[in-house]
Amino acid sequence: MAEQGTIKRLVSDRGFGFITQADGTEIFFHRSKVTGSFDSLTEGQRVSYEKAMDPRRNKETADEVTLS
């Protein structure tokens, strides 16, 4: 089931960002997990994503990030 959130911060030169989730917490995403163009994203946009586990950091990350 896809989650909904808002892009809070983009670090374009490093290729990642953070999404504010419905519960107010933030979740990390990498440019490789964006469906479409990472460069077309802007802060404040609504997105859909799937939650995935990053085994190296043992934290949830956003996967399959798409504009809502």
Short mmCIF file of C-alpha atoms in Angstrom, two decimals:
data_model
loop_
_atom_site.label_atom_id
_atom_site.label_comp_id
_atom_site.label_asym_id
_atom_site.label_seq_id
_atom_site.Cartn_x
_atom_site.Cartn_y
_atom_site.Cartn_z
CA MET A 1 0.00 0.00 0.00
CA ALA A 2 1.43 3.36 -1.03
CA GLU A 3 2.06 5.99 1.60
CA GLN A 4 1.53 9.73 1.04
CA GLY A 5 3.81 12.53 2.13
CA THR A 6 5.34 15.90 1.30
CA ILE A 7 8.93 16.56 0.26
CA LYS A 8 10.44 18.47 3.15
CA ARG A 9 14.03 18.87 2.01
CA LEU A 10 16.07 18.10 -1.10
CA VAL A 11 19.84 17.90 -1.21
CA SER A 12 20.13 17.96 -5.00
CA ASP A 13 23.92 18.03 -5.21
CA ARG A 14 24.11 14.85 -3.10
CA GLY A 15 21.07 13.15 -4.68
CA PHE A 16 18.78 12.58 -1.71
CA GLY A 17 15.96 14.10 0.26
CA PHE A 18 13.46 13.69 3.08
CA ILE A 19 9.70 13.22 3.01
CA THR A 20 7.41 14.31 5.84
CA GLN A 21 5.07 11.39 6.46
CA ALA A 22 1.41 11.59 7.50
CA ASP A 23 2.39 11.10 11.18
CA GLY A 24 4.85 14.02 11.01
CA THR A 25 8.03 11.95 11.03
CA GLU A 26 10.61 12.15 8.25
CA ILE A 27 11.76 9.37 5.94
CA PHE A 28 14.89 9.40 3.75
CA PHE A 29 14.90 8.76 0.00
CA HIS A 30 17.69 8.46 -2.57
CA ARG A 31 17.49 9.70 -6.15
CA SER A 32 17.76 6.10 -7.41
CA LYS A 33 14.37 5.36 -5.77
CA VAL A 34 12.50 8.13 -7.65
CA THR A 35 10.23 7.05 -10.49
CA GLY A 36 10.83 9.69 -13.15
CA SER A 37 13.26 12.59 -12.77
CA PHE A 38 14.76 13.44 -9.38
CA ASP A 39 15.66 16.88 -10.76
CA SER A 40 11.98 17.70 -11.38
CA LEU A 41 11.12 17.38 -7.66
CA THR A 42 10.69 20.47 -5.50
CA GLU A 43 10.22 20.98 -1.79
CA GLY A 44 6.55 21.03 -0.78
CA GLN A 45 5.38 18.61 -3.49
CA ARG A 46 3.07 15.73 -2.54
CA VAL A 47 4.48 12.29 -3.28
CA SER A 48 3.53 8.64 -2.96
CA TYR A 49 6.06 6.04 -1.87
CA GLU A 50 6.51 2.55 -0.52
CA LYS A 51 8.34 1.95 2.75
CA ALA A 52 11.41 -0.29 2.57
CA MET A 53 14.06 -1.30 5.09
CA ASP A 54 17.68 -0.22 4.63
CA PRO A 55 19.59 -3.17 6.09
CA ARG A 56 22.85 -1.21 6.38
CA ARG A 57 21.30 1.48 8.58
CA ASN A 58 18.49 -0.63 10.01
CA LYS A 59 16.03 2.18 9.22
CA GLU A 60 13.01 2.60 6.97
CA THR A 61 13.53 4.45 3.70
CA ALA A 62 11.20 5.53 0.91
CA ASP A 63 11.16 3.45 -2.28
CA GLU A 64 9.28 3.96 -5.57
CA VAL A 65 8.83 7.70 -4.93
CA THR A 66 6.37 9.24 -7.42
CA LEU A 67 4.49 12.53 -7.64
CA SER A 68 0.94 12.30 -6.29
#
